[in-house]
Short mmCIF file of C-alpha atoms and ligand atoms in Angstrom, two decimals:
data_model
loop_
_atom_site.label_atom_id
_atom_site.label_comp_id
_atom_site.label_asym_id
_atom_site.label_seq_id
_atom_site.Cartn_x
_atom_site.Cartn_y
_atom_site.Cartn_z
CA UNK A 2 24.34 45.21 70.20
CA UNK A 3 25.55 48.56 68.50
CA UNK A 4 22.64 51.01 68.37
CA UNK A 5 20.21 51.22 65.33
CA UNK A 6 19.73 54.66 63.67
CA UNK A 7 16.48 55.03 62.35
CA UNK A 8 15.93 58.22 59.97
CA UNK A 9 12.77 59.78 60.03
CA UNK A 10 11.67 60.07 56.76
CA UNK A 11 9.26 63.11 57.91
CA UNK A 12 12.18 65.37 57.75
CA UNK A 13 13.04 63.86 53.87
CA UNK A 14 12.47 66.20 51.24
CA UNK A 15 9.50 64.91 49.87
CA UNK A 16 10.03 65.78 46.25
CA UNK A 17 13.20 63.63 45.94
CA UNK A 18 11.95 60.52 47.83
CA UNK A 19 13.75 58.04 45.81
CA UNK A 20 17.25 59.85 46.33
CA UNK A 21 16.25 60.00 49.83
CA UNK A 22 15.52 56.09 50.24
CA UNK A 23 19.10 55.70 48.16
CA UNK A 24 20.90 57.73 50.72
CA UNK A 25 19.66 55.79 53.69
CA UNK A 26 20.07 52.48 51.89
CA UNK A 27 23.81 53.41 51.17
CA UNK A 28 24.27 54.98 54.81
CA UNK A 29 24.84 52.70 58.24
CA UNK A 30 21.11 53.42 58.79
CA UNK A 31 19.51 50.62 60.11
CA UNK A 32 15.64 51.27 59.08
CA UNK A 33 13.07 54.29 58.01
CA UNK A 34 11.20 55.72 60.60
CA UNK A 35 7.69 56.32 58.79
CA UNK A 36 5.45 58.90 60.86
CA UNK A 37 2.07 58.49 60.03
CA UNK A 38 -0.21 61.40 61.72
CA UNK A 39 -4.05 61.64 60.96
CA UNK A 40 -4.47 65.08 62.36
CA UNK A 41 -6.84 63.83 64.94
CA UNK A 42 -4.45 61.95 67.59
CA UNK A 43 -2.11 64.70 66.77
CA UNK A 44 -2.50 68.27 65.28
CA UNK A 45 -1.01 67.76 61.94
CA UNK A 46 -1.26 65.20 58.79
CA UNK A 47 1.64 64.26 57.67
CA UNK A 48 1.31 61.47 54.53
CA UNK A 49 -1.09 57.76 54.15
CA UNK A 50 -0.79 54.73 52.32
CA UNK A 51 0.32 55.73 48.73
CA UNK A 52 3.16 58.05 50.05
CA UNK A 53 4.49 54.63 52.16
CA UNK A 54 4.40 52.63 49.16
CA UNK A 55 6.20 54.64 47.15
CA UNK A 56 8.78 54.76 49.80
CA UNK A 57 8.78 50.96 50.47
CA UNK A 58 8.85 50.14 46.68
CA UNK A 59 12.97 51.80 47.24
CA UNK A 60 13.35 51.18 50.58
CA UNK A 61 16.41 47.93 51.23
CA UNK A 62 15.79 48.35 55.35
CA UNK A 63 12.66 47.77 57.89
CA UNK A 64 10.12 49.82 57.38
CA UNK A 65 9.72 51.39 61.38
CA UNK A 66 6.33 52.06 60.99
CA UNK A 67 4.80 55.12 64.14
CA UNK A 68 1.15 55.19 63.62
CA UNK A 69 0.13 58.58 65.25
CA UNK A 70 -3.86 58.02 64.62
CA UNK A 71 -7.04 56.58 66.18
CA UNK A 72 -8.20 53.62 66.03
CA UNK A 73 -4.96 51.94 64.62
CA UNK A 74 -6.67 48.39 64.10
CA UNK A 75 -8.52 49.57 61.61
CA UNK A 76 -5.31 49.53 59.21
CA UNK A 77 -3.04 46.87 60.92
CA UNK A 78 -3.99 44.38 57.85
CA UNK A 79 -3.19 47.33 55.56
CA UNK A 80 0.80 48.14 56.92
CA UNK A 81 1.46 44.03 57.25
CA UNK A 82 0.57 44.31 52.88
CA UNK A 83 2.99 47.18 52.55
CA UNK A 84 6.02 45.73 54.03
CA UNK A 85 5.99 46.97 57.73
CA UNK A 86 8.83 45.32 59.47
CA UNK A 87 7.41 46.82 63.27
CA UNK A 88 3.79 48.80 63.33
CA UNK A 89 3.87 50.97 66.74
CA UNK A 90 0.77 52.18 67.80
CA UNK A 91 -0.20 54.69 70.12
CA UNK A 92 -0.84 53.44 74.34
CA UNK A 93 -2.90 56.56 74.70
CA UNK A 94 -4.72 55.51 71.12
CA UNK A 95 -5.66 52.02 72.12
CA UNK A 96 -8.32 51.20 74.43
CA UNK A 97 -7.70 47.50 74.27
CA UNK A 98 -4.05 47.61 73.46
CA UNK A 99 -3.24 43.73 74.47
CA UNK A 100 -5.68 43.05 71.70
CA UNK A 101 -4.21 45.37 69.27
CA UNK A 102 -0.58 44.00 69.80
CA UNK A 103 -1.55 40.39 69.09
CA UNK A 104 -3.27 41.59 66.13
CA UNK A 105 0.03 43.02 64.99
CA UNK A 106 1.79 39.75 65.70
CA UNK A 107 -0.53 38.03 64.02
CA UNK A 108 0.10 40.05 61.46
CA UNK A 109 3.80 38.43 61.17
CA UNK A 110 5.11 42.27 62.07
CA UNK A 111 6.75 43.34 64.64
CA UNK A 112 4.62 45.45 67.46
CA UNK A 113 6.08 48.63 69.05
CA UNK A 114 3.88 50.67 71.59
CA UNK A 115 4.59 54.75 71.71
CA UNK A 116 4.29 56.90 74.97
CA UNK A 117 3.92 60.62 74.62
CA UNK A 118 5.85 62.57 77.33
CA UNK A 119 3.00 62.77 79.72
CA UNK A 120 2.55 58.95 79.89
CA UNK A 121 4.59 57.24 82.74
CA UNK A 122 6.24 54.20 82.41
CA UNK A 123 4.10 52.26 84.54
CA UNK A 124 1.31 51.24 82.50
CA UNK A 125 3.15 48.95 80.57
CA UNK A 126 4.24 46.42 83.42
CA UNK A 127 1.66 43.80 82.55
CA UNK A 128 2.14 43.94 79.20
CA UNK A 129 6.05 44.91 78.83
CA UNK A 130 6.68 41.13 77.93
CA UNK A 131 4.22 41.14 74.76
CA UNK A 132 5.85 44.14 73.44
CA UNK A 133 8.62 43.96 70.89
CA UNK A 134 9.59 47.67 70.94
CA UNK A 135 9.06 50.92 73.13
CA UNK A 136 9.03 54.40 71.54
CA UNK A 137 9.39 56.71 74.57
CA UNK A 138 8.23 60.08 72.78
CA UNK A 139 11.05 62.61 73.63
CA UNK A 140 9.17 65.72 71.37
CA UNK A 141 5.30 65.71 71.82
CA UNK A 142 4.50 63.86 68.85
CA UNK A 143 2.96 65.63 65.78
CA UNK A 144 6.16 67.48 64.32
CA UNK A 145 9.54 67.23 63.76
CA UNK A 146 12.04 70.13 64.71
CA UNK A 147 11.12 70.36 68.27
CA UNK A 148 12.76 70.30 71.06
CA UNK A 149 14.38 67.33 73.49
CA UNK A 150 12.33 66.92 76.93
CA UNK A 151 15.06 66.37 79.35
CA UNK A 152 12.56 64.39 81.27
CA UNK A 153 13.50 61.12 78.72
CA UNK A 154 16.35 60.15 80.29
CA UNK A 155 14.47 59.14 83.40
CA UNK A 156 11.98 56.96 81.75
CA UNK A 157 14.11 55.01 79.65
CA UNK A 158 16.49 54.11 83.04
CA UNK A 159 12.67 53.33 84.61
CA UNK A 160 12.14 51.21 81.43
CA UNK A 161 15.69 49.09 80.84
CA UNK A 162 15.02 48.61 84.53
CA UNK A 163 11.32 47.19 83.84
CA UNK A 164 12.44 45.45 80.81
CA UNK A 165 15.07 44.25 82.91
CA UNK A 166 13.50 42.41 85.84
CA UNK A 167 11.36 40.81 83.49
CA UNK A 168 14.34 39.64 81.01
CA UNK A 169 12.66 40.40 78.07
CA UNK A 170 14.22 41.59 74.75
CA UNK A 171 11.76 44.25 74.55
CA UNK A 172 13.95 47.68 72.46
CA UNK A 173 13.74 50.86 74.04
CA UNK A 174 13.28 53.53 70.70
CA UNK A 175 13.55 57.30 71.68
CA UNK A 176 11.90 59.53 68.84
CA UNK A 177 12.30 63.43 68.86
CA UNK A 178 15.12 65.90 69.51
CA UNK A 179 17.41 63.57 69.08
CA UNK A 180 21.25 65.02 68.43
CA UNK A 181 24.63 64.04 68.69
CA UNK A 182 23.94 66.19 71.92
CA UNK A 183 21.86 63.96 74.04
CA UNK A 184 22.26 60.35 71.72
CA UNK A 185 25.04 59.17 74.23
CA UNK A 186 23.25 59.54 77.46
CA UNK A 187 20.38 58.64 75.91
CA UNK A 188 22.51 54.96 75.22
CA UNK A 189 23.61 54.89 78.54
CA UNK A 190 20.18 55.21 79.81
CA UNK A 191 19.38 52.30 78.12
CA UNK A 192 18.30 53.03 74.52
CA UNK A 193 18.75 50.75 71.57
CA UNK A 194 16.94 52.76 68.85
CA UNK A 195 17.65 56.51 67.98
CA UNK A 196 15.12 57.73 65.85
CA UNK A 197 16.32 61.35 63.73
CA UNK A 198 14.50 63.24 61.90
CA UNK A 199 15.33 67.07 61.06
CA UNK A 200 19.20 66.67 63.12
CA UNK A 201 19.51 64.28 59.95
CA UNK A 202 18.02 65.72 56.90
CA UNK A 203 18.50 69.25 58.16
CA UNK A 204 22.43 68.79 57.96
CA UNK A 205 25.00 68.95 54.83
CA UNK A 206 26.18 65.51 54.58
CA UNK A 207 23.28 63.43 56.20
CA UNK A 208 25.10 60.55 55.35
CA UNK A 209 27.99 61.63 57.70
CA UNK A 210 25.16 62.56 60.35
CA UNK A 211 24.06 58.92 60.45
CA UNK A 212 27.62 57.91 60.69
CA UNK A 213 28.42 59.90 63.51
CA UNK A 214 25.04 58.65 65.66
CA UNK A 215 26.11 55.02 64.97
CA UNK A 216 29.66 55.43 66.14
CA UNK A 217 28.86 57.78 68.91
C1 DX5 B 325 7.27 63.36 65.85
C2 DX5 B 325 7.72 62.17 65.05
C3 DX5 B 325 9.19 62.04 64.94
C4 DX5 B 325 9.84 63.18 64.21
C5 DX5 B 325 11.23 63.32 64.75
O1 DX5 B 325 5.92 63.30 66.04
O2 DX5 B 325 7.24 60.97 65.64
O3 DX5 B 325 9.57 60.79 64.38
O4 DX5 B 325 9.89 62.99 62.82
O5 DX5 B 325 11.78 64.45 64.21
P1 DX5 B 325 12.95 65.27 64.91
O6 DX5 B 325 14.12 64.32 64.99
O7 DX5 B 325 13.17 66.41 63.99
O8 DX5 B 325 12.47 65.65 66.27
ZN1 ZN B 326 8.09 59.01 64.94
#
């Protein structure tokens, strides 16, 4: 499987949404990375519900929905209505998080799990098999722009190798700092998903950006 790009919308320019949406529908994007921060798991708010809908309503690829709140059940019933293709919640958010998953499931989506750098990958071997997606933070989540933690590229070897010796189809996503600088040892670790925020939108030709991830 060639790896999927996924575009953080965060780093969009939020006045021209639709032309946005248009560029990564015409690009070799393979689905919108939609950061949802509440400013109390994380330090900043970044948009809700109405803001996702508008996106969705011009959106022709998964929604990647990365809840970056508390208490995601509360609004797992409320991303399933507006189109979510895979919900990822928090691991340091959930205090029953085998629960939460099969709630997303239920929900006919698709359930990721997020780790922030400081999480090992450990605490997911009884549940790795339940899990349709990993997003190993590389950035400590909360803004775009920052910096890659070098630190990644150990966990995601420790994950493809859990992932592995269980033989499930779990994806490994990595999400911040991503560049054409680290994306291809960041594939040979073992990632499937590049998620791309400001090293997309921040360039010229994001369309060529894209491009150049995909084929790297
Ligand atoms: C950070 C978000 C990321 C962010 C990535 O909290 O989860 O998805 O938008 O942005 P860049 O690629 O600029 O680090
Ligand atoms: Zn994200």
């Amino acid at each position: 499987m060639s790896t999927l790009i996924a575009p953080s919308i965060l780093a969009a320019d939020f006045a021209n949404l639709q032309r946005d949406s248009e560029m990564l529908n015409s690009s070799e994007a393979d689905w919108f990375h939609i950061d949802i921060m509440d400013g109390v798991f994380v330090p900043n708010i970044s948009f809700g519900m109405p803001v996702l809908k508008a996106i969705a309503k011009h959106a022709k690829k998964p929604l990647d929905v990365h809840l970056m709140i508390v208490n995601p059940d509360q609004y797992i019933t409320t991303f399933a209505e507006l189109n979510s293709e895979i919900l990822t919640v928090h691991y340091e958010a959930c205090n029953h998080l085998h629960r939460t998953i099969q709630k997303i499931k239920s929900c006919n989506m698709k359930a990721g799990v997020a780790l922030n750098p400081h999480t090992p990958i450990n605490v997911l071997e009884s549940i790795i098999q339940d899990i349709d997606l990993v997003c190993v933070m590389s950035v400590n989540p909360g803004f775009g722009g920052q910096s890659f933690i070098r630190e990644t590229y150990l966990k995601v070897k420790e994950l493809k190798a859990m992932i592995e010796k269980k033989g499930c189809p779990t994806l490994i996503e990595i999400d911040g700092g991503v560049t054409n600088k680290n994306a291809k040892q960041l594939i040979k670790s073992g990632a499937d998903v590049l998620v791309a925020g400001s090293f997309i939108f921040g360039n010229d030709n994001p369309n060529k950006t894209i491009s150049g991830l995909k084929n790297i």
